[in-house]
Coordinates of C-alpha atoms (C1' of nucleotides) in Angstrom, one line a residue:
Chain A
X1 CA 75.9 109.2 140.2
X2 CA 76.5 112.7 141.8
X3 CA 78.6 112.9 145.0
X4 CA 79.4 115.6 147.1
X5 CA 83.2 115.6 145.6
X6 CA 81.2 116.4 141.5
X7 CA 79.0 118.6 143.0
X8 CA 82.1 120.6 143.9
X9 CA 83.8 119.9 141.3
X10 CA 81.7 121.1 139.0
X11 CA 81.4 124.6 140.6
X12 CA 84.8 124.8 138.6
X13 CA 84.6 123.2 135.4
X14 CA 81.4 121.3 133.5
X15 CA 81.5 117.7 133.7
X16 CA 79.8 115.0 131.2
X17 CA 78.0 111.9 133.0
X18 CA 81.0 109.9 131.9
X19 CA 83.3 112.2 133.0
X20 CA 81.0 111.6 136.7
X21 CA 81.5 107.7 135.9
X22 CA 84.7 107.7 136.1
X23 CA 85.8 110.0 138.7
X24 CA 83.0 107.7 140.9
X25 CA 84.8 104.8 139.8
X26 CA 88.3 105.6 141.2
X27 CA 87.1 107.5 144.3
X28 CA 86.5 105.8 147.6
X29 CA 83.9 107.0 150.2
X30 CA 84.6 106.3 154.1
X31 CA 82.6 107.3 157.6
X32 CA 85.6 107.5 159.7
X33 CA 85.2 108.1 163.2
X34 CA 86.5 111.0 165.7
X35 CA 90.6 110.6 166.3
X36 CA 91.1 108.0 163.1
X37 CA 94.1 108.9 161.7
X38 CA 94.3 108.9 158.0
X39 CA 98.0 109.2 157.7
X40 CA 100.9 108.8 160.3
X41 CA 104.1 110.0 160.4
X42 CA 106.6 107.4 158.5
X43 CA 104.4 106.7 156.2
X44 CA 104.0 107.7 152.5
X45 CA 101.1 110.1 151.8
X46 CA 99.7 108.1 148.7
X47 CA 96.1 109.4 148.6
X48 CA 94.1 112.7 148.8
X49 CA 91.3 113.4 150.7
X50 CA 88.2 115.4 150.3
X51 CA 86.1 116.4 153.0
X52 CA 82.4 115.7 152.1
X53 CA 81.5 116.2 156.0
X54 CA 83.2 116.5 159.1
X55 CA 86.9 118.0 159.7
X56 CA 90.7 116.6 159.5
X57 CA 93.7 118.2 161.1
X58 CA 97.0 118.5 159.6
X59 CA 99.9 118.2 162.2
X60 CA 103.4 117.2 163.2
X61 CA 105.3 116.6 166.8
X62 CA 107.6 119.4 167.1
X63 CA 111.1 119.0 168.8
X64 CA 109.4 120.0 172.3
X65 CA 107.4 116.9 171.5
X66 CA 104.1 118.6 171.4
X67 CA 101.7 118.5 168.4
X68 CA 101.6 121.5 165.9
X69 CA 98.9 121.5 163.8
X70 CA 99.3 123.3 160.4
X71 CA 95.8 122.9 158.5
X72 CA 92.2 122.1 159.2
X73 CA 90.0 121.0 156.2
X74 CA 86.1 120.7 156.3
X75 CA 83.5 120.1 154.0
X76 CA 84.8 120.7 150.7
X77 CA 88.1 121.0 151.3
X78 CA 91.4 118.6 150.2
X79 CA 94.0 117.7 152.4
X80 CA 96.8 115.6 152.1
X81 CA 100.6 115.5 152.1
X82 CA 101.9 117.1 148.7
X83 CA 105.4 116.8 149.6
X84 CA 105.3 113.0 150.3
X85 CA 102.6 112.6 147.7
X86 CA 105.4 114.0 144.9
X87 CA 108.5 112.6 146.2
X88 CA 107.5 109.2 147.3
X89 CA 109.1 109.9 150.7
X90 CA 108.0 109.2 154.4
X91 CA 105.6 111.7 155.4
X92 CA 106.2 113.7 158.8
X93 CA 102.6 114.3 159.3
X94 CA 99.8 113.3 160.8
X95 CA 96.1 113.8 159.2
X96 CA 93.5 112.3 162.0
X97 CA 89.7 113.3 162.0
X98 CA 89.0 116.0 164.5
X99 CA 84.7 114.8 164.4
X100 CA 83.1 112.1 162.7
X101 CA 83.9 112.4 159.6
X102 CA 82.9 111.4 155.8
X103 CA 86.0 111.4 154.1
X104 CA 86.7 111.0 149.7
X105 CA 89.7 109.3 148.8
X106 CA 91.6 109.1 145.7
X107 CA 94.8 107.8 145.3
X108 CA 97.9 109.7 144.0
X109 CA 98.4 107.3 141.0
X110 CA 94.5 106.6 140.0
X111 CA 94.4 110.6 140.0
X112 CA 97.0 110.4 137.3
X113 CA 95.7 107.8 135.4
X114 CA 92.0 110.2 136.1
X115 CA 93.9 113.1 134.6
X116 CA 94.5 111.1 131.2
X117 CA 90.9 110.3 131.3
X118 CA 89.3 113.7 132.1
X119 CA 91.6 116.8 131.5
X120 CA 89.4 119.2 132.3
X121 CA 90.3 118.2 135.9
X122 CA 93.4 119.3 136.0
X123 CA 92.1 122.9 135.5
X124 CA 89.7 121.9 138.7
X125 CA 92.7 120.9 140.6
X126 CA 94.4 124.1 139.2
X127 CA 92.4 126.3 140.7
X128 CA 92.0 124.3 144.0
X129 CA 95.7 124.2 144.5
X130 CA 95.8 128.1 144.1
X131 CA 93.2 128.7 146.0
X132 CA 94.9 126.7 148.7
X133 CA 98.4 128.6 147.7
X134 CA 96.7 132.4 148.3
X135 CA 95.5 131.1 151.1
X136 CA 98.5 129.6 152.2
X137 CA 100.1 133.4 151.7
X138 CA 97.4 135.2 153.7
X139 CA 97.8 133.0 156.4
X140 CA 102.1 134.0 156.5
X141 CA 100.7 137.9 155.7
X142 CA 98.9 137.4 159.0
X143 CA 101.4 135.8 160.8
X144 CA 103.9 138.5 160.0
X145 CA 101.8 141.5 160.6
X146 CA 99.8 140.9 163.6
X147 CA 100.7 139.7 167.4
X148 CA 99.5 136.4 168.5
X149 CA 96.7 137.8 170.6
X150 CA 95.4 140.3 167.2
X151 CA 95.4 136.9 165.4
X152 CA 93.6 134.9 167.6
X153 CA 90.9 137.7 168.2
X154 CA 90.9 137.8 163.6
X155 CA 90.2 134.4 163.8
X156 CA 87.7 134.1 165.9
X157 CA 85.6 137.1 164.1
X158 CA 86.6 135.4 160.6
X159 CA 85.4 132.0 161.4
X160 CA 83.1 132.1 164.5
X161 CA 81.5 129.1 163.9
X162 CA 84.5 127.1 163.3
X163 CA 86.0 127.7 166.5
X164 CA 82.7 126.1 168.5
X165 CA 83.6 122.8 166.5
X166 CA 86.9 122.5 167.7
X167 CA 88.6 122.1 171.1
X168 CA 90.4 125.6 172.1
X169 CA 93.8 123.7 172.3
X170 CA 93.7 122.7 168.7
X171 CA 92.9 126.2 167.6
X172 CA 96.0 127.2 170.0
X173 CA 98.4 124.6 168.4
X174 CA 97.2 126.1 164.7
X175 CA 97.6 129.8 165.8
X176 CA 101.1 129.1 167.2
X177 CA 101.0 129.4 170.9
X178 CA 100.3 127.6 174.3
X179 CA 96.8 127.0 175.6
X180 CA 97.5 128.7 178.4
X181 CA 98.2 131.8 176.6
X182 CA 94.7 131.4 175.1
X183 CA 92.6 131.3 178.2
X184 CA 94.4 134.6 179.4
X185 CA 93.3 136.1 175.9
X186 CA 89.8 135.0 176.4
X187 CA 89.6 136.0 180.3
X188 CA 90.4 138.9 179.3
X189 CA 87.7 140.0 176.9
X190 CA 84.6 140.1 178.9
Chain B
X1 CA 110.9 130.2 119.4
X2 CA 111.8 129.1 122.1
X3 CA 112.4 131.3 125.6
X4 CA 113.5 130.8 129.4
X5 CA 109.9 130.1 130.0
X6 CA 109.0 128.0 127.3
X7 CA 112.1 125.7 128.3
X8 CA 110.3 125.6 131.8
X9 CA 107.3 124.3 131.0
X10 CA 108.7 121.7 128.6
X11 CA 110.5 120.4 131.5
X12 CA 106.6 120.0 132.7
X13 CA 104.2 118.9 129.9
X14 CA 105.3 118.3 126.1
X15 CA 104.6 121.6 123.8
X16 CA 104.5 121.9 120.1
X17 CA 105.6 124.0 117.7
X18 CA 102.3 125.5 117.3
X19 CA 102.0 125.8 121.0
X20 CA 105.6 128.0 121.6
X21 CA 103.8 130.4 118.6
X22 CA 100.7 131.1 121.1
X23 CA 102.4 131.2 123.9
X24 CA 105.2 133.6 122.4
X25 CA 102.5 136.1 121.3
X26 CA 100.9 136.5 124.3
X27 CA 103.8 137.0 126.8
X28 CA 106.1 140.3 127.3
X29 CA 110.0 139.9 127.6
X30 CA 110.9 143.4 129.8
X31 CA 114.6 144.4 131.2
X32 CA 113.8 145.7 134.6
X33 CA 116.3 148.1 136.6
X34 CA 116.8 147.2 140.3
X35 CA 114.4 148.7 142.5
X36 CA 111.7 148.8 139.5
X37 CA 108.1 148.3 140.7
X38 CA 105.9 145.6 138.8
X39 CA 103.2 146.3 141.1
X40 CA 101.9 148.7 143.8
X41 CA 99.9 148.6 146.5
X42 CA 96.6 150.0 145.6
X43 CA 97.0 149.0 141.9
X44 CA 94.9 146.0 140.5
X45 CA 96.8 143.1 140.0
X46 CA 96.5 142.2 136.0
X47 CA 99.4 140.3 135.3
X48 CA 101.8 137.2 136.3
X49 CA 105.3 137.5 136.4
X50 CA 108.0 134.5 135.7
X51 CA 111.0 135.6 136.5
X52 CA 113.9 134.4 133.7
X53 CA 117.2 136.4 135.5
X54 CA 116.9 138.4 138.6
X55 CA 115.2 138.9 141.3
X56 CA 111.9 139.7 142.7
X57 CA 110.6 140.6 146.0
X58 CA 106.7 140.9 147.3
X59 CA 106.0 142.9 150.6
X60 CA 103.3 144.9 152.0
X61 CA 103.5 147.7 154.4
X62 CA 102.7 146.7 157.8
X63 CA 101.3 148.7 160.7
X64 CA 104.4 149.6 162.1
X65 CA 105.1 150.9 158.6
X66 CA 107.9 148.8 158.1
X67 CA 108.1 146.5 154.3
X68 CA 107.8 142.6 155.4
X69 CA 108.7 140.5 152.5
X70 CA 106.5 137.4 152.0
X71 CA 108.1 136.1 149.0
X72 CA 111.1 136.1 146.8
X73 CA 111.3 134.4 143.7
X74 CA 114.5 134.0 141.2
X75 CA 115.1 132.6 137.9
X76 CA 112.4 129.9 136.9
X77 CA 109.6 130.8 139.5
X78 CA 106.1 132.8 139.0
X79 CA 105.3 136.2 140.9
X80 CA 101.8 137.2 141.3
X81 CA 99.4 138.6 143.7
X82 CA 96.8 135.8 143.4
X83 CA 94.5 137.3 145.8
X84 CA 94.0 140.3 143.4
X85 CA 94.4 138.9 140.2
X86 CA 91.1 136.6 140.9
X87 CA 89.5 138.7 142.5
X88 CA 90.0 142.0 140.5
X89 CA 90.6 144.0 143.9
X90 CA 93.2 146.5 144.8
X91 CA 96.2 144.8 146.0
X92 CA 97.9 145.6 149.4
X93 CA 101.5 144.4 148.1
X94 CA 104.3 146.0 146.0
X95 CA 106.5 143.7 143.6
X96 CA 109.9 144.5 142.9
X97 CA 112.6 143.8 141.3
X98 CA 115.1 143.5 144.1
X99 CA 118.4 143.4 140.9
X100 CA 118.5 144.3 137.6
X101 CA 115.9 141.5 136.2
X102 CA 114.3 139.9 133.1
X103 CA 110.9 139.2 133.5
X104 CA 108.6 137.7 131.5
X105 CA 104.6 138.9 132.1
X106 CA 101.5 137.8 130.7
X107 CA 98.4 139.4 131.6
X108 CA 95.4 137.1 133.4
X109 CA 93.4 138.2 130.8
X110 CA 95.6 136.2 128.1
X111 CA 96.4 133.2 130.1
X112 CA 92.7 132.9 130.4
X113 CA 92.3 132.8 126.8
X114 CA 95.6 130.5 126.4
X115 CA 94.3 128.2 128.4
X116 CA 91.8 127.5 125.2
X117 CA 94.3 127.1 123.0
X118 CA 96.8 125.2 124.6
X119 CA 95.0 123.4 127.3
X120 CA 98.2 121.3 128.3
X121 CA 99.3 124.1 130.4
X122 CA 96.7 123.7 132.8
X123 CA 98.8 120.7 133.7
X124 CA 101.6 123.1 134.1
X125 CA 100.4 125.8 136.4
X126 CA 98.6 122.9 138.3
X127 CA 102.1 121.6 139.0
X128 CA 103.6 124.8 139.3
X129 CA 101.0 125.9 141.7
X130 CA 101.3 122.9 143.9
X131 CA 104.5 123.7 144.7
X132 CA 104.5 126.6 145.1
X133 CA 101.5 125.7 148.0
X134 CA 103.9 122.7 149.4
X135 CA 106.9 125.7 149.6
X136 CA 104.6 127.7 151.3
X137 CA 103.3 125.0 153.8
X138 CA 107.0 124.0 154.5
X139 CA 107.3 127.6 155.3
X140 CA 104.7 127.5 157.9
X141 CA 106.4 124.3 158.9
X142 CA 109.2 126.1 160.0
X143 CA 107.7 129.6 161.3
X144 CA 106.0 127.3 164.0
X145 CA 108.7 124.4 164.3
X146 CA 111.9 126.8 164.9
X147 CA 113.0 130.0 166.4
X148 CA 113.6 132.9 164.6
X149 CA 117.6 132.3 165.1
X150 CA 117.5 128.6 164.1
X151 CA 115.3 129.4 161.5
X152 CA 117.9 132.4 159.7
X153 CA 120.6 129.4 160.6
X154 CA 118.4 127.1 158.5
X155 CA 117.9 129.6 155.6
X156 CA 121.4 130.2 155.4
X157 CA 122.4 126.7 155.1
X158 CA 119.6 125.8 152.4
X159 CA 120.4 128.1 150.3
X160 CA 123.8 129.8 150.7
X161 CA 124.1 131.8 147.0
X162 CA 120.8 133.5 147.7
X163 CA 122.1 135.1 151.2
X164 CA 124.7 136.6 148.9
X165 CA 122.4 138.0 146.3
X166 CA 120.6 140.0 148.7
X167 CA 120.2 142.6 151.5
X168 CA 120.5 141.5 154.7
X169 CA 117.7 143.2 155.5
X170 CA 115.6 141.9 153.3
X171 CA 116.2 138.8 154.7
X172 CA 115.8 139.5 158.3
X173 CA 112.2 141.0 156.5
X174 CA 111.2 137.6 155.1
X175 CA 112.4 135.7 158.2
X176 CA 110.2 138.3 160.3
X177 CA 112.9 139.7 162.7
X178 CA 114.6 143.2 163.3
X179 CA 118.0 144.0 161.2
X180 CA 119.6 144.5 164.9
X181 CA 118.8 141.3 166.0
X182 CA 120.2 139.9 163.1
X183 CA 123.2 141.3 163.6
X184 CA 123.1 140.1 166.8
X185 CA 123.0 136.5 165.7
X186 CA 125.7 136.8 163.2
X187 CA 128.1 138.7 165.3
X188 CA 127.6 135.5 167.8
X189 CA 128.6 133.1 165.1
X190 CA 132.6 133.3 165.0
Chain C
dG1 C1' 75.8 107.9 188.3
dG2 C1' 80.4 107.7 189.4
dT3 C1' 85.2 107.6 188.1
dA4 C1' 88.8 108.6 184.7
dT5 C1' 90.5 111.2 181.2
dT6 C1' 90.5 115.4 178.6
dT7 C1' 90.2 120.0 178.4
dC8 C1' 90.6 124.6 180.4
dT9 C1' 92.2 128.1 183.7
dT10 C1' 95.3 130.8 186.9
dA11 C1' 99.5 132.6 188.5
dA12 C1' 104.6 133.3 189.1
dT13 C1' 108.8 133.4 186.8
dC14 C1' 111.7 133.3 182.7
dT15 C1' 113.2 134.0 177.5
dT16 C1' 113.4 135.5 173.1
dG17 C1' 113.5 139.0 170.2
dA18 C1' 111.6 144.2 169.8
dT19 C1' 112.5 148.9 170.5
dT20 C1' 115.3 152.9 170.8
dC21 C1' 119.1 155.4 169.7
dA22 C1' 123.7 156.0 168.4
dT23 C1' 127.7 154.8 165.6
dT24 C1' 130.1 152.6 161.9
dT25 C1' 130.6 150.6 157.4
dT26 C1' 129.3 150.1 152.6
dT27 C1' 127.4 151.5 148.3
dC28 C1' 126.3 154.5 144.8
dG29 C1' 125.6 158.7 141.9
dG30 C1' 127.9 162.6 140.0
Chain D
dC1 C1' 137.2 160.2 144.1
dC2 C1' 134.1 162.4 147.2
dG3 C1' 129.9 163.2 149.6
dA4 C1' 125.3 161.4 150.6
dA5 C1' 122.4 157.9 151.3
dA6 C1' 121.8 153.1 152.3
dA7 C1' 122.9 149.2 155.1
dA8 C1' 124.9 147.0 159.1
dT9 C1' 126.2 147.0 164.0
dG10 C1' 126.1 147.6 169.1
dA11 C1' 124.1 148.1 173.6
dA12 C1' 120.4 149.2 177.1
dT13 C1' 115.8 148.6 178.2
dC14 C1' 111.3 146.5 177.5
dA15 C1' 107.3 143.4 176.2
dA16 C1' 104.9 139.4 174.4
dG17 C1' 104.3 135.0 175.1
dA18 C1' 106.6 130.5 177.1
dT19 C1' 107.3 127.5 180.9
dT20 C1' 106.1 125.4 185.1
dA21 C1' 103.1 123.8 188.3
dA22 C1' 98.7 123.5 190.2
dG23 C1' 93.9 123.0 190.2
dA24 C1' 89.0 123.3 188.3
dA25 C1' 85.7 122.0 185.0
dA26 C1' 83.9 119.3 181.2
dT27 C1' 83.3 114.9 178.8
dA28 C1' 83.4 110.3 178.1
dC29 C1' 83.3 105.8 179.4
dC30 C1' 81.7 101.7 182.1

DNA sequence: GGTATTTCTTAATCTTGATTCATTTTTCGG
DNA sequence: CCGAAAAATGAATCAAGATTAAGAAATACC
């Protein structure tokens, strides 16, 4: 049985109908509602999650006790916490559903036990992961070479419908500045 | 036979004999001069780098035409521009070799094909690459969690050797402030 | 449909780190 | 070992964006 996570999938790498059996078998699908958190701080990241509809955040409470949030992820994109994920340790993030969501699970240790099972995903996951690196890189490139206003008005003519789904202060928090810094950005541009 | 690099990615995934063959024919063992370019901006990127002694540096000209450094990467880590390497488009960074180096290259071209042979070392560069992504998300952990002062107080306590090795104002590059006001914080700190 | 909670806006003041420009110190090639 | 270039320091002024403190406008909930 397809789902949207194969479909993706195999945009990367061709997959039998028993390699699809199997990945169906260890995956979980859940409608989660608006502001469910998938992970909280203190606890170990064991699973990742796909994004067959909706969007996560990614964020931590910073020492002035507000949130930061560090990643988005929509349809057809993974999130999780790597660094917990690998080292077994308490997780300082958050990952909470910004809309209702539909959200693919798999958990760390039956993606391992997948990996024996279908190789040919860890070249998926491969290219994923460095997909998610280079971006990772542009996103410091951008930081480092343009103010906060230039990046806020790049972002907004990158990813103009992306910014409609989410509340201004979240895209604030992600960009690296106050809220209030925003609205004079944007009452300035008329 | 075996090499820095082959070492690595034992420590990763199991190789055989046969495997260490391929892989040696395909790679390039180079002594590189300080200051040497592996890339410049403008150039296609065809080739990943692993560095096995030395040092490397990635940075791109900004508008202020000042070099910001978005990467360093010493013994046992990969250098590439991903971005251009996929995508076969002019790259807008410079890699160089920041001391006298060893560097071991293999072309995209050839990993592609060694990825055939020795499909094992998908796992490899899927580990390597997630990393390499959680480094980089630590990285924009920080950029938004610290000032610029707490966060060159951070570096130097992580990772006290590699202050030595370089520059200061290559670091003050990567951590995304002026040389002056790094000497600012230093002279502060008796 | 009205109240409560979230989200967004405005404005005054304050801070961090940039800029500019000059000087000193270190490193390196010949 | 010397001169030139590269790297580091210092101090004065400046600018981007934070902070604080209201209030206004949306949204959601009952």
């Amino acid at each position: 049985m397809q789902s949207y996570l194969t479909n993706h999938i195999e945009k990367f790498v061709e997959l039998s109908e028993a390699d699809i059996e199997l990945i169906g078998k260890v995956v979980t699908v859940k409608s989660v509602k608006k502001k469910t958190f998938l992970l909280q701080a203190d606890q170990v990241c064991r699973e990742l999650y796909f994004v067959s509809k909706g969007c996560l955040r990614l964020y931590f409470i910073n020492k002035k006790l507000n949130e930061q949030i560090t990643q988005f992820a929509i349809e057809n994109w993974w999130m999780s916490d790597h660094g917990s994920l690998e080292s077994g340790k308490p997780s300082s993030y958050y990952i909470q559903t910004v809309e209702d969501s539909e959200v693919i699970s798999i958990s760390k240790a039956k993606l391992e036990e997948l990996f024996e099972k279908v190789p040919r995903l860890e070249r998926y996951f491969r290219i994923v992961q460095q997909r998610a690196f280079t971006a990772s890189q542009k996103r410091i490139e951008y930081i480092y070479s343009m103010s906060d206003e230039e990046r806020y008005r790049h972002f907004s003519s990158l990813f103009p419908d992306f910014i409609q789904r989410i509340p201004q202060y979240m895209l604030a928090s992600y960009l690296g500045f106050t809220p209030q810094f925003m609205s004079k950005i944007r009452a300035k541009k008329v």
